[in-house]
Short mmCIF file of C-alpha atoms in Angstrom, two decimals:
data_model
loop_
_atom_site.label_atom_id
_atom_site.label_comp_id
_atom_site.label_asym_id
_atom_site.label_seq_id
_atom_site.Cartn_x
_atom_site.Cartn_y
_atom_site.Cartn_z
CA MET A 1 76.86 -54.77 105.71
CA LYS A 2 77.80 -52.97 108.82
CA LYS A 3 79.81 -50.14 107.32
CA ILE A 4 77.64 -49.25 104.36
CA LEU A 5 75.16 -48.71 106.79
CA LEU A 6 76.68 -46.34 108.86
CA MET A 7 75.16 -44.64 105.88
CA MET A 8 71.67 -45.45 107.07
CA GLN A 9 72.09 -44.49 110.71
CA PHE A 10 69.86 -41.77 112.09
CA LYS A 11 71.73 -38.59 112.90
CA THR A 12 74.06 -39.20 115.83
CA MET A 13 72.76 -37.56 118.97
CA THR A 14 75.12 -36.38 121.64
CA LEU A 15 72.30 -36.74 124.15
CA LYS A 16 70.20 -39.79 124.83
CA PRO A 17 68.59 -39.06 128.18
CA PHE A 18 66.19 -41.98 128.16
CA ASN A 19 67.36 -45.54 128.74
CA TYR A 20 65.24 -47.95 126.71
CA ILE A 21 65.69 -51.32 128.42
CA GLY A 22 65.75 -54.60 126.50
CA PHE A 23 63.01 -55.44 124.04
CA VAL A 24 60.28 -53.57 125.94
CA LEU A 25 56.89 -53.78 124.26
CA PHE A 26 55.06 -50.49 124.05
CA PHE A 27 51.52 -51.48 123.08
CA LEU A 28 50.52 -48.86 120.54
CA PHE A 29 46.85 -47.95 120.07
CA THR A 30 45.42 -45.29 117.79
CA LEU A 31 42.29 -43.41 118.81
CA PRO A 32 39.91 -42.22 116.06
CA GLY A 33 39.74 -38.78 117.66
CA PHE A 34 40.53 -37.02 120.89
CA ALA A 35 36.87 -36.22 121.54
CA GLN A 36 36.22 -39.91 122.10
CA VAL A 37 38.42 -39.99 125.20
CA ILE A 38 36.58 -38.70 128.26
CA VAL A 39 36.88 -38.91 132.03
CA ASP A 40 34.23 -40.20 134.39
CA GLU A 41 33.51 -39.00 137.92
CA LYS A 42 36.34 -41.16 139.32
CA ASP A 43 38.74 -39.79 136.73
CA ASN A 44 39.15 -43.15 135.01
CA LEU A 45 39.86 -43.21 131.31
CA ILE A 46 36.92 -44.48 129.27
CA LYS A 47 35.69 -44.45 125.71
CA GLU A 48 32.39 -44.62 123.88
CA GLN A 49 31.38 -47.05 121.15
CA ASP A 50 28.19 -47.15 119.13
CA SER A 51 27.58 -50.82 119.87
CA VAL A 52 29.32 -53.65 121.65
CA LYS A 53 28.64 -57.21 122.65
CA GLU A 54 27.78 -58.16 126.23
CA THR A 55 30.87 -57.70 128.39
CA PRO A 56 31.58 -57.44 132.10
CA LEU A 57 33.32 -54.12 131.39
CA LYS A 58 30.02 -52.50 130.31
CA VAL A 59 29.12 -49.83 132.86
CA GLU A 60 26.05 -48.03 131.52
CA ALA A 61 24.04 -47.26 128.39
CA LYS A 62 23.51 -43.68 127.31
CA ASP A 63 22.08 -42.24 124.11
CA ASN A 64 22.30 -45.66 122.43
CA LYS A 65 25.99 -45.81 123.26
CA VAL A 66 27.70 -48.16 125.66
CA ARG A 67 30.31 -46.70 127.98
CA LEU A 68 33.27 -49.01 128.54
CA LYS A 69 36.05 -48.62 131.06
CA ILE A 70 39.43 -49.35 129.49
CA ASP A 71 40.94 -51.54 132.16
CA GLY A 72 44.51 -50.70 133.11
CA VAL A 73 44.97 -47.49 131.10
CA ALA A 74 47.57 -45.38 132.89
CA ALA A 75 47.72 -42.37 130.59
CA VAL A 76 46.99 -40.98 127.15
CA VAL A 77 49.47 -38.83 125.21
CA GLY A 78 48.27 -37.57 121.85
CA LYS A 79 46.83 -40.62 120.11
CA TYR A 80 48.87 -43.05 122.16
CA LEU A 81 47.47 -45.05 125.08
CA ILE A 82 49.76 -46.33 127.83
CA ILE A 83 48.54 -49.34 129.79
CA ASP A 84 49.72 -50.67 133.13
CA SER A 85 51.36 -53.72 131.58
CA ASP A 86 53.72 -51.39 129.67
CA ILE A 87 54.97 -50.10 133.00
CA GLN A 88 55.19 -53.57 134.50
CA LYS A 89 57.22 -54.92 131.58
CA LEU A 90 59.63 -52.00 131.82
CA GLN A 91 60.03 -52.65 135.54
CA LEU A 92 60.64 -56.36 134.95
CA ASP A 93 63.33 -55.69 132.37
CA ALA A 94 64.96 -53.13 134.67
CA LYS A 95 65.00 -55.64 137.52
CA GLN A 96 66.70 -58.22 135.28
CA GLN A 97 69.41 -55.65 134.57
CA ASP A 98 69.93 -54.95 138.29
CA ILE A 99 68.83 -51.33 138.03
CA PRO A 100 68.12 -49.95 141.54
CA GLU A 101 64.48 -50.14 142.61
CA SER A 102 64.51 -46.41 143.36
CA GLU A 103 64.95 -45.82 139.63
CA THR A 104 62.22 -48.24 138.55
CA THR A 105 59.16 -47.02 140.41
CA SER A 106 55.87 -46.97 138.53
CA CYS A 107 56.05 -43.19 138.42
CA LYS A 108 59.50 -43.13 136.82
CA MET A 109 58.63 -45.85 134.34
CA LEU A 110 55.43 -44.06 133.33
CA GLU A 111 57.34 -40.80 132.90
CA ARG A 112 59.80 -42.47 130.52
CA ILE A 113 57.01 -43.93 128.44
CA MET A 114 55.04 -40.67 128.36
CA ASP A 115 58.15 -38.76 127.27
CA SER A 116 58.66 -41.26 124.47
CA LYS A 117 55.04 -40.97 123.37
CA LEU A 118 55.24 -37.16 123.42
CA PHE A 119 58.36 -37.17 121.23
CA ALA A 120 56.86 -39.71 118.81
CA HIS A 121 53.54 -37.85 118.61
CA HIS A 122 55.20 -34.56 117.65
CA ALA A 123 57.61 -36.24 115.26
CA ILE A 124 54.51 -37.26 113.30
CA GLN A 125 52.99 -33.79 113.66
CA ASP A 126 56.22 -32.23 112.35
CA SER A 127 56.43 -34.76 109.48
CA LEU A 128 59.89 -35.97 110.50
CA ILE A 129 61.14 -38.77 108.29
CA VAL A 130 62.41 -42.11 109.55
CA SER A 131 63.66 -44.91 107.35
CA GLU A 132 61.13 -47.71 106.95
CA GLU A 133 63.90 -49.98 105.73
CA MET A 134 66.04 -49.25 108.80
CA ILE A 135 63.12 -50.00 111.11
CA MET A 136 62.40 -53.25 109.29
CA SER A 137 66.08 -54.18 109.43
CA ARG A 138 66.19 -53.46 113.17
CA THR A 139 63.10 -55.63 113.65
CA GLU A 140 64.59 -58.52 111.68
CA GLN A 141 67.77 -58.27 113.76
CA GLN A 142 65.72 -58.41 116.96
CA ILE A 143 63.87 -61.50 115.77
CA ALA A 144 67.17 -63.16 114.82
CA GLY A 145 68.60 -62.24 118.23
CA LEU A 146 65.58 -63.65 120.03
CA ILE A 147 65.81 -66.91 118.10
CA GLU A 148 69.49 -67.13 118.98
CA GLN A 149 68.65 -66.57 122.65
CA VAL A 150 65.68 -68.90 123.07
CA GLY A 151 66.35 -71.43 120.29
CA THR A 152 63.11 -71.64 118.30
CA GLU A 153 60.32 -69.48 116.89
CA GLU A 154 57.83 -71.55 118.91
CA ARG A 155 59.35 -70.37 122.18
CA ILE A 156 59.19 -66.75 120.99
CA LEU A 157 55.51 -67.17 120.14
CA GLU A 158 54.90 -68.68 123.58
CA PHE A 159 56.69 -65.78 125.27
CA TYR A 160 54.75 -63.13 123.36
CA GLY A 161 51.47 -65.01 123.41
CA LYS A 162 51.18 -64.94 119.62
CA GLU A 163 50.14 -67.56 117.09
CA ASP A 164 52.30 -66.37 114.19
CA ILE A 165 55.81 -64.93 113.99
CA ASP A 166 54.49 -62.15 111.74
CA GLU A 167 52.38 -60.92 114.66
CA VAL A 168 55.55 -60.64 116.77
CA LYS A 169 57.31 -58.81 113.93
CA ASN A 170 54.41 -56.38 113.59
CA GLU A 171 54.48 -55.66 117.31
CA LEU A 172 58.24 -55.12 117.36
CA TYR A 173 57.98 -53.02 114.20
CA GLU A 174 55.49 -50.68 115.88
CA GLN A 175 57.77 -50.44 118.92
CA ASN A 176 60.79 -49.65 116.75
CA LEU A 177 58.81 -47.14 114.69
CA GLN A 178 57.81 -45.23 117.78
CA ARG A 179 61.31 -45.40 119.21
CA SER A 180 62.80 -44.13 115.94
CA LEU A 181 60.30 -41.28 115.81
CA ALA A 182 61.16 -40.34 119.40
CA GLU A 183 64.89 -40.42 118.67
CA GLU A 184 64.46 -38.31 115.55
CA MET A 185 62.38 -35.78 117.49
CA GLN A 186 64.97 -35.54 120.27
CA GLY A 187 67.70 -35.07 117.69
CA SER A 188 65.69 -32.31 116.06
CA ILE A 189 65.19 -30.54 119.40
CA VAL A 190 68.88 -30.45 120.32
CA ASP A 191 70.18 -29.95 116.79
CA GLY A 192 72.18 -26.75 116.75
CA VAL A 193 72.50 -26.50 120.55
CA GLU A 194 76.09 -25.53 121.36
CA VAL A 195 78.05 -24.30 124.36
CA THR A 196 80.59 -21.51 124.36
CA PRO A 197 83.88 -21.60 126.31
CA GLU A 198 82.35 -19.13 128.76
CA GLU A 199 79.30 -21.34 129.30
CA THR A 200 81.60 -24.33 129.80
CA ARG A 201 83.61 -22.48 132.45
CA ASN A 202 80.46 -21.25 134.23
CA PHE A 203 79.12 -24.80 134.25
CA PHE A 204 82.34 -26.15 135.76
CA GLU A 205 82.63 -23.42 138.38
CA SER A 206 79.01 -23.97 139.43
CA ILE A 207 79.85 -27.51 140.58
CA PRO A 208 80.82 -27.64 144.28
CA GLU A 209 84.43 -28.68 144.78
CA ASP A 210 83.51 -31.92 146.56
CA GLU A 211 81.07 -32.82 143.76
CA LYS A 212 83.35 -32.29 140.78
CA PRO A 213 83.45 -35.48 138.66
CA TYR A 214 86.26 -37.99 138.60
CA PHE A 215 87.51 -39.42 135.32
CA GLY A 216 88.77 -43.00 135.32
CA ASP A 217 92.04 -44.25 133.87
CA GLU A 218 92.32 -43.11 130.26
CA VAL A 219 94.54 -43.79 127.28
CA GLU A 220 95.23 -42.29 123.87
CA VAL A 221 95.73 -44.88 121.12
CA ALA A 222 97.12 -44.80 117.58
CA GLN A 223 97.17 -47.47 114.91
CA ILE A 224 98.65 -48.40 111.56
CA VAL A 225 96.43 -50.48 109.26
CA ILE A 226 97.88 -52.45 106.36
CA GLU A 227 95.40 -53.98 103.92
CA PRO A 228 96.14 -56.64 101.27
CA GLN A 229 96.21 -55.13 97.80
CA VAL A 230 93.57 -56.29 95.34
CA GLY A 231 94.89 -57.21 91.90
CA GLU A 232 93.52 -55.74 88.67
CA GLU A 233 92.51 -59.21 87.52
CA GLN A 234 90.26 -59.68 90.56
CA ILE A 235 88.71 -56.23 90.08
CA GLU A 236 87.87 -56.93 86.44
CA ALA A 237 86.33 -60.26 87.40
CA VAL A 238 83.96 -58.56 89.87
CA LYS A 239 82.98 -55.88 87.33
CA ALA A 240 82.27 -58.56 84.72
CA ARG A 241 80.03 -60.44 87.13
CA LEU A 242 78.08 -57.31 88.05
CA ASN A 243 77.69 -56.42 84.37
CA GLU A 244 76.29 -59.90 83.77
CA PHE A 245 73.68 -59.40 86.54
CA ARG A 246 72.80 -56.04 84.95
CA ARG A 247 72.40 -57.63 81.49
CA GLU A 248 70.18 -60.43 82.85
CA VAL A 249 67.83 -57.90 84.45
CA LEU A 250 67.68 -55.44 81.54
CA GLU A 251 67.67 -57.88 78.62
CA GLU A 252 66.18 -61.08 80.04
CA GLY A 253 63.77 -59.61 82.58
CA LYS A 254 65.34 -61.43 85.52
CA ALA A 255 64.60 -60.11 89.01
CA PHE A 256 67.19 -57.74 90.48
CA ALA A 257 66.01 -58.49 94.03
CA THR A 258 66.53 -62.24 93.57
CA ARG A 259 70.12 -61.66 92.49
CA ALA A 260 70.71 -59.42 95.49
CA VAL A 261 69.40 -62.12 97.84
CA LEU A 262 71.53 -64.81 96.21
CA TYR A 263 74.76 -62.98 95.49
CA SER A 264 75.12 -59.63 97.29
CA GLU A 265 77.76 -59.48 99.99
CA ASP A 266 75.96 -56.69 101.86
CA GLU A 267 74.61 -58.68 104.80
CA GLY A 268 72.58 -55.69 105.96
CA SER A 269 70.34 -55.61 102.89
CA LYS A 270 70.53 -58.93 101.02
CA LYS A 271 67.59 -60.42 102.95
CA THR A 272 65.38 -57.60 101.65
CA GLY A 273 66.66 -57.92 98.08
CA GLY A 274 69.30 -55.21 98.47
CA LYS A 275 66.73 -52.52 99.25
CA TYR A 276 67.39 -49.16 100.89
CA THR A 277 65.41 -45.94 101.15
CA LEU A 278 67.49 -42.79 101.33
CA THR A 279 67.43 -39.02 101.09
CA ARG A 280 70.25 -36.69 100.15
CA LYS A 281 70.85 -35.99 103.85
CA ASP A 282 71.36 -39.64 104.80
CA GLN A 283 74.90 -40.65 105.65
CA PHE A 284 75.56 -42.93 102.70
CA VAL A 285 78.97 -42.66 101.10
CA LYS A 286 79.10 -40.08 98.31
CA GLU A 287 79.49 -42.53 95.43
CA PHE A 288 76.40 -44.46 96.54
CA LYS A 289 74.25 -41.33 96.82
CA ASP A 290 75.55 -39.99 93.51
CA ALA A 291 74.42 -43.20 91.79
CA ALA A 292 71.04 -43.23 93.56
CA PHE A 293 70.14 -39.65 92.61
CA SER A 294 71.55 -39.64 89.07
CA LEU A 295 69.25 -42.34 87.65
CA ASN A 296 65.59 -42.43 86.64
CA GLU A 297 63.11 -45.02 87.88
CA GLY A 298 63.91 -48.44 86.44
CA GLU A 299 67.48 -47.57 85.46
CA ILE A 300 70.45 -49.63 86.65
CA SER A 301 73.89 -48.13 87.16
CA LYS A 302 77.05 -49.52 85.68
CA PRO A 303 79.45 -51.05 88.23
CA PHE A 304 80.93 -48.39 90.53
CA LYS A 305 83.38 -48.46 93.40
CA THR A 306 83.03 -47.33 97.02
CA GLU A 307 85.30 -47.97 99.97
CA PHE A 308 83.19 -51.08 100.66
CA GLY A 309 83.56 -52.80 97.29
CA TYR A 310 81.89 -52.71 93.86
CA HIS A 311 78.16 -52.16 93.30
CA ILE A 312 75.39 -51.98 90.77
CA LEU A 313 72.29 -50.04 91.80
CA LEU A 314 68.68 -50.09 90.61
CA VAL A 315 66.42 -47.08 91.22
CA GLU A 316 63.08 -48.66 92.05
CA LYS A 317 60.95 -45.70 93.09
CA ILE A 318 61.39 -41.92 93.41
CA ARG A 319 59.11 -40.39 96.06
CA GLY A 320 59.75 -36.66 96.35
CA GLN A 321 62.99 -36.26 98.29
CA GLN A 322 63.21 -40.01 98.93
CA VAL A 323 64.40 -42.71 96.59
CA ASP A 324 63.97 -46.48 96.94
CA VAL A 325 66.94 -48.38 95.54
CA ARG A 326 68.25 -51.92 95.39
CA HIS A 327 71.92 -52.74 95.08
CA ILE A 328 74.26 -55.68 94.78
CA LEU A 329 77.67 -55.48 96.43
CA LEU A 330 80.62 -57.71 95.59
CA TYR A 331 84.15 -57.75 96.99
CA PRO A 332 87.09 -58.58 94.74
CA GLU A 333 88.87 -61.75 95.77
CA VAL A 334 91.97 -61.20 97.90
CA THR A 335 94.63 -63.76 97.07
CA LYS A 336 96.74 -65.58 99.65
CA GLU A 337 99.82 -63.99 98.15
CA ALA A 338 98.37 -60.51 98.74
CA VAL A 339 97.56 -61.40 102.37
CA ASP A 340 101.07 -62.71 102.96
CA GLU A 341 102.58 -59.57 101.43
CA ALA A 342 100.46 -57.32 103.67
CA LYS A 343 101.51 -59.21 106.79
CA GLU A 344 105.17 -59.05 105.82
CA LYS A 345 104.87 -55.30 105.21
CA ALA A 346 103.31 -54.78 108.64
CA GLU A 347 106.09 -56.79 110.32
CA LYS A 348 108.77 -54.68 108.59
CA ILE A 349 107.07 -51.45 109.67
CA LYS A 350 106.89 -52.69 113.27
CA GLU A 351 110.59 -53.60 113.19
CA ALA A 352 111.55 -50.19 111.77
CA ILE A 353 109.62 -48.42 114.54
CA GLU A 354 111.18 -50.56 117.27
CA ASN A 355 114.67 -49.94 115.84
CA GLY A 356 114.10 -46.20 115.92
CA ASP A 357 114.35 -45.86 112.15
CA VAL A 358 110.95 -44.15 111.95
CA GLU A 359 108.46 -42.63 114.39
CA PHE A 360 105.07 -44.36 114.78
CA ALA A 361 103.14 -41.28 113.63
CA GLU A 362 105.38 -40.81 110.60
CA ALA A 363 104.96 -44.49 109.61
CA ALA A 364 101.17 -44.15 109.97
CA ARG A 365 101.08 -41.12 107.67
CA GLU A 366 103.23 -42.86 105.07
CA PHE A 367 102.00 -46.46 105.12
CA SER A 368 98.59 -46.82 106.84
CA ASN A 369 95.69 -47.70 104.54
CA GLU A 370 93.07 -46.26 106.91
CA LYS A 371 92.37 -42.78 105.62
CA GLU A 372 90.32 -41.72 108.67
CA THR A 373 93.37 -41.85 110.98
CA ARG A 374 96.35 -41.71 108.61
CA GLN A 375 96.78 -37.92 108.48
CA ASN A 376 96.65 -37.69 112.30
CA GLY A 377 99.53 -40.09 112.68
CA GLY A 378 97.14 -42.98 113.24
CA GLN A 379 95.51 -41.33 116.28
CA LEU A 380 92.10 -42.82 117.14
CA ILE A 381 89.22 -40.50 118.03
CA ASN A 382 86.65 -41.47 120.64
CA SER A 383 83.31 -41.16 118.81
CA ALA A 384 81.45 -40.76 122.11
CA THR A 385 83.40 -37.68 123.20
CA GLY A 386 85.05 -36.37 120.04
CA ASP A 387 88.51 -36.25 121.62
CA LYS A 388 91.52 -38.58 121.72
CA ARG A 389 90.98 -40.04 125.18
CA PHE A 390 89.39 -43.41 125.88
CA GLU A 391 88.30 -44.28 129.41
CA LEU A 392 89.45 -47.86 129.98
CA ALA A 393 86.25 -48.84 131.80
CA LYS A 394 84.14 -47.73 128.83
CA MET A 395 86.39 -48.81 125.99
CA ASP A 396 85.30 -51.25 123.29
CA THR A 397 86.18 -54.70 124.62
CA GLU A 398 88.10 -55.74 121.52
CA LEU A 399 90.28 -52.63 121.53
CA TYR A 400 90.76 -52.91 125.29
CA SER A 401 91.99 -56.49 125.01
CA ARG A 402 94.66 -55.35 122.56
CA ILE A 403 96.11 -52.38 124.47
CA TYR A 404 95.38 -52.82 128.20
CA ASN A 405 98.84 -54.29 128.96
CA LEU A 406 100.83 -51.85 126.81
CA ASP A 407 102.97 -49.22 128.49
CA GLU A 408 103.02 -45.67 127.17
CA GLY A 409 104.99 -45.64 123.93
CA GLU A 410 105.01 -49.44 123.60
CA ILE A 411 103.70 -50.97 120.38
CA SER A 412 101.70 -54.15 119.96
CA ARG A 413 102.47 -57.21 117.92
CA VAL A 414 101.06 -57.32 114.38
CA ILE A 415 97.40 -58.19 114.79
CA LYS A 416 95.39 -59.91 112.07
CA ASP A 417 91.95 -58.34 111.85
CA GLU A 418 88.82 -59.38 109.97
CA ASP A 419 85.56 -57.44 109.85
CA ARG A 420 82.06 -58.90 109.55
CA SER A 421 82.26 -58.83 105.78
CA GLY A 422 85.41 -60.97 105.83
CA LYS A 423 87.70 -58.12 104.80
CA ARG A 424 91.17 -58.74 106.27
CA SER A 425 93.86 -56.34 107.43
CA PHE A 426 96.88 -56.19 109.74
CA LYS A 427 97.15 -53.65 112.57
CA ILE A 428 99.88 -52.26 114.76
CA LEU A 429 98.68 -50.39 117.88
CA THR A 430 100.43 -48.13 120.37
CA VAL A 431 99.42 -46.27 123.52
CA THR A 432 100.57 -42.72 122.92
CA LYS A 433 99.53 -41.47 126.35
CA LYS A 434 98.22 -42.81 129.68
CA ILE A 435 96.21 -40.67 132.09
CA GLU A 436 95.54 -41.97 135.62
CA GLU A 437 92.22 -41.55 137.42
CA HIS A 438 91.81 -37.97 138.61
CA GLN A 439 89.34 -35.29 139.60
CA ALA A 440 88.26 -33.09 136.72
CA ASP A 441 90.63 -30.26 135.89
CA PHE A 442 89.26 -27.48 133.68
CA THR A 443 92.41 -27.02 131.60
CA LYS A 444 93.40 -30.67 131.20
CA ASP A 445 89.88 -32.06 130.79
CA TYR A 446 88.24 -29.25 128.82
CA PRO A 447 86.75 -31.51 126.06
CA ARG A 448 85.12 -33.78 128.63
CA ILE A 449 83.81 -30.87 130.69
CA LYS A 450 82.47 -29.22 127.55
CA GLU A 451 80.63 -32.45 126.73
CA LEU A 452 79.00 -32.46 130.20
CA ALA A 453 78.05 -28.79 129.84
CA LEU A 454 76.54 -29.50 126.42
CA LYS A 455 74.48 -32.39 127.77
CA GLN A 456 73.14 -30.20 130.56
CA LYS A 457 72.17 -27.49 128.06
CA GLN A 458 70.52 -30.04 125.80
CA LEU A 459 68.55 -31.45 128.73
CA LYS A 460 67.32 -27.96 129.56
CA GLU A 461 66.31 -27.44 125.92
CA ILE A 462 64.36 -30.70 125.91
CA GLU A 463 62.62 -29.76 129.17
CA ARG A 464 61.74 -26.35 127.71
CA TRP A 465 60.36 -28.03 124.57
CA LYS A 466 58.30 -30.46 126.66
CA SER A 467 56.76 -27.66 128.74
CA ILE A 468 55.61 -25.98 125.52
CA LYS A 469 54.43 -29.08 123.65
CA VAL A 470 52.48 -30.55 126.54
CA LYS A 471 50.14 -27.57 126.20
CA ASP A 472 49.54 -28.45 122.53
CA THR A 473 48.96 -32.15 123.15
CA TYR A 474 46.01 -34.13 124.45
CA VAL A 475 47.30 -35.55 127.75
CA LYS A 476 45.39 -37.48 130.40
CA ILE A 477 46.88 -39.18 133.44
CA ASN A 478 44.87 -41.65 135.50
CA ALA A 479 44.14 -40.67 139.10
CA GLU A 480 46.35 -43.50 140.33
CA TYR A 481 49.43 -41.72 138.95
CA LYS A 482 48.51 -38.09 139.57
CA GLU A 483 50.61 -37.94 142.75
CA CYS A 484 53.76 -38.73 140.77
CA GLU A 485 56.16 -35.79 140.90
CA PHE A 486 56.46 -35.56 137.11
CA ALA A 487 52.67 -35.72 136.68
CA LYS A 488 52.24 -32.56 138.72
CA LYS A 489 54.59 -30.72 136.35
CA TRP A 490 52.77 -32.04 133.28
CA LEU A 491 49.39 -31.03 134.69
CA GLU A 492 50.69 -27.59 135.66
CA ASN A 493 51.77 -27.05 132.05
CA LEU A 494 48.27 -27.97 130.90
CA GLN A 495 46.66 -25.26 133.04
#
């Protein structure tokens, strides 16, 4: 389920300086030890093995060992090898997305991959935790997306050159694992980086007048959300069903996971038997975490409520600060009468606003069922910037389609909404303010300018971290790439 697993998202990072394009395959190899990677007189990357079969790559025998050139190895970072085909695939994907050729040179592609490997390597060294279940879920979603795109598993196998879909999953899993490690490391580096008002002003004043950024047309949007009310009878029916699942598992030895697969309405976890792995720091809703950390292994909670519905939860394994759980989520039935009543209520609120009987913000505070926006008069917050403004060109397409033709102060019709779980509601939207395209102004655009200043400071912190960590990491760059601008910096740091 999409919302519950805002709970499982990795910490949100303000900065994501590296653009990972498409489903790029980073072929991940693990070396037994750094001492086994050496450089020959031509500065090619090679390795030693105690014995090998006859091969055209054999170059010489020495001390009963055969020296083999690893064809196409571009670089080594920590225990990760990067091969030329990694770079070529990244370039191909970039070309398909119409990214300028000047941004997709072999040097720039290799730099991106090496940065990613460096982050992932030190995430492991620092014992940073990533969610295995989240990585598996991401992999399953990718496979499902690929099947939807190309039609059959056979065509996926043909594309990847694999004989079994599990081989594709394993490859994508390794890619996602490394990507998640890199993201977690970047988040750790910039965590706690802040900018003061003085730093923000200095940043803005350092930009030449003719280079100051322009902000596109923007709007501020508010909404009122009316949800159908669930009756007590429907709630009791859901609790009774969950209690029956609990009894079957505890008294009859039935499998909890099977019931999650068959009956849970959490689409994000039902395929894995309702399983999640979480720590106390993960962004699960409070009630879910309270249940997970209040039980012993093998215990099953009684039905409990969250904003997403009603659950029962099984603690499967406690591993230090982590706990593996399975849960079953059910939504109470919403009757047609309740839906009709919610729509009628929304229509009456809209009419009262249009007649001037009540202000939009006042109606939102009194009637809206969305607690995140209710106290702010229904005002939406842009999660990307943290302020109220939404740039039209970057706005979510669904929201844009609902407000683009509204004048300032105008309210929309009553809109029927349904999320991925099937939960229905009725919305009234209004544009509280319109801001035309303009050059950045320090006073008017302070939140946006502060965001840019923060990103610059975070970039500098990441560059500082890289310059330190490169010295503590085994790094080798093939001669073919040593003239790349970034390579010179890396090699300077190694000296």
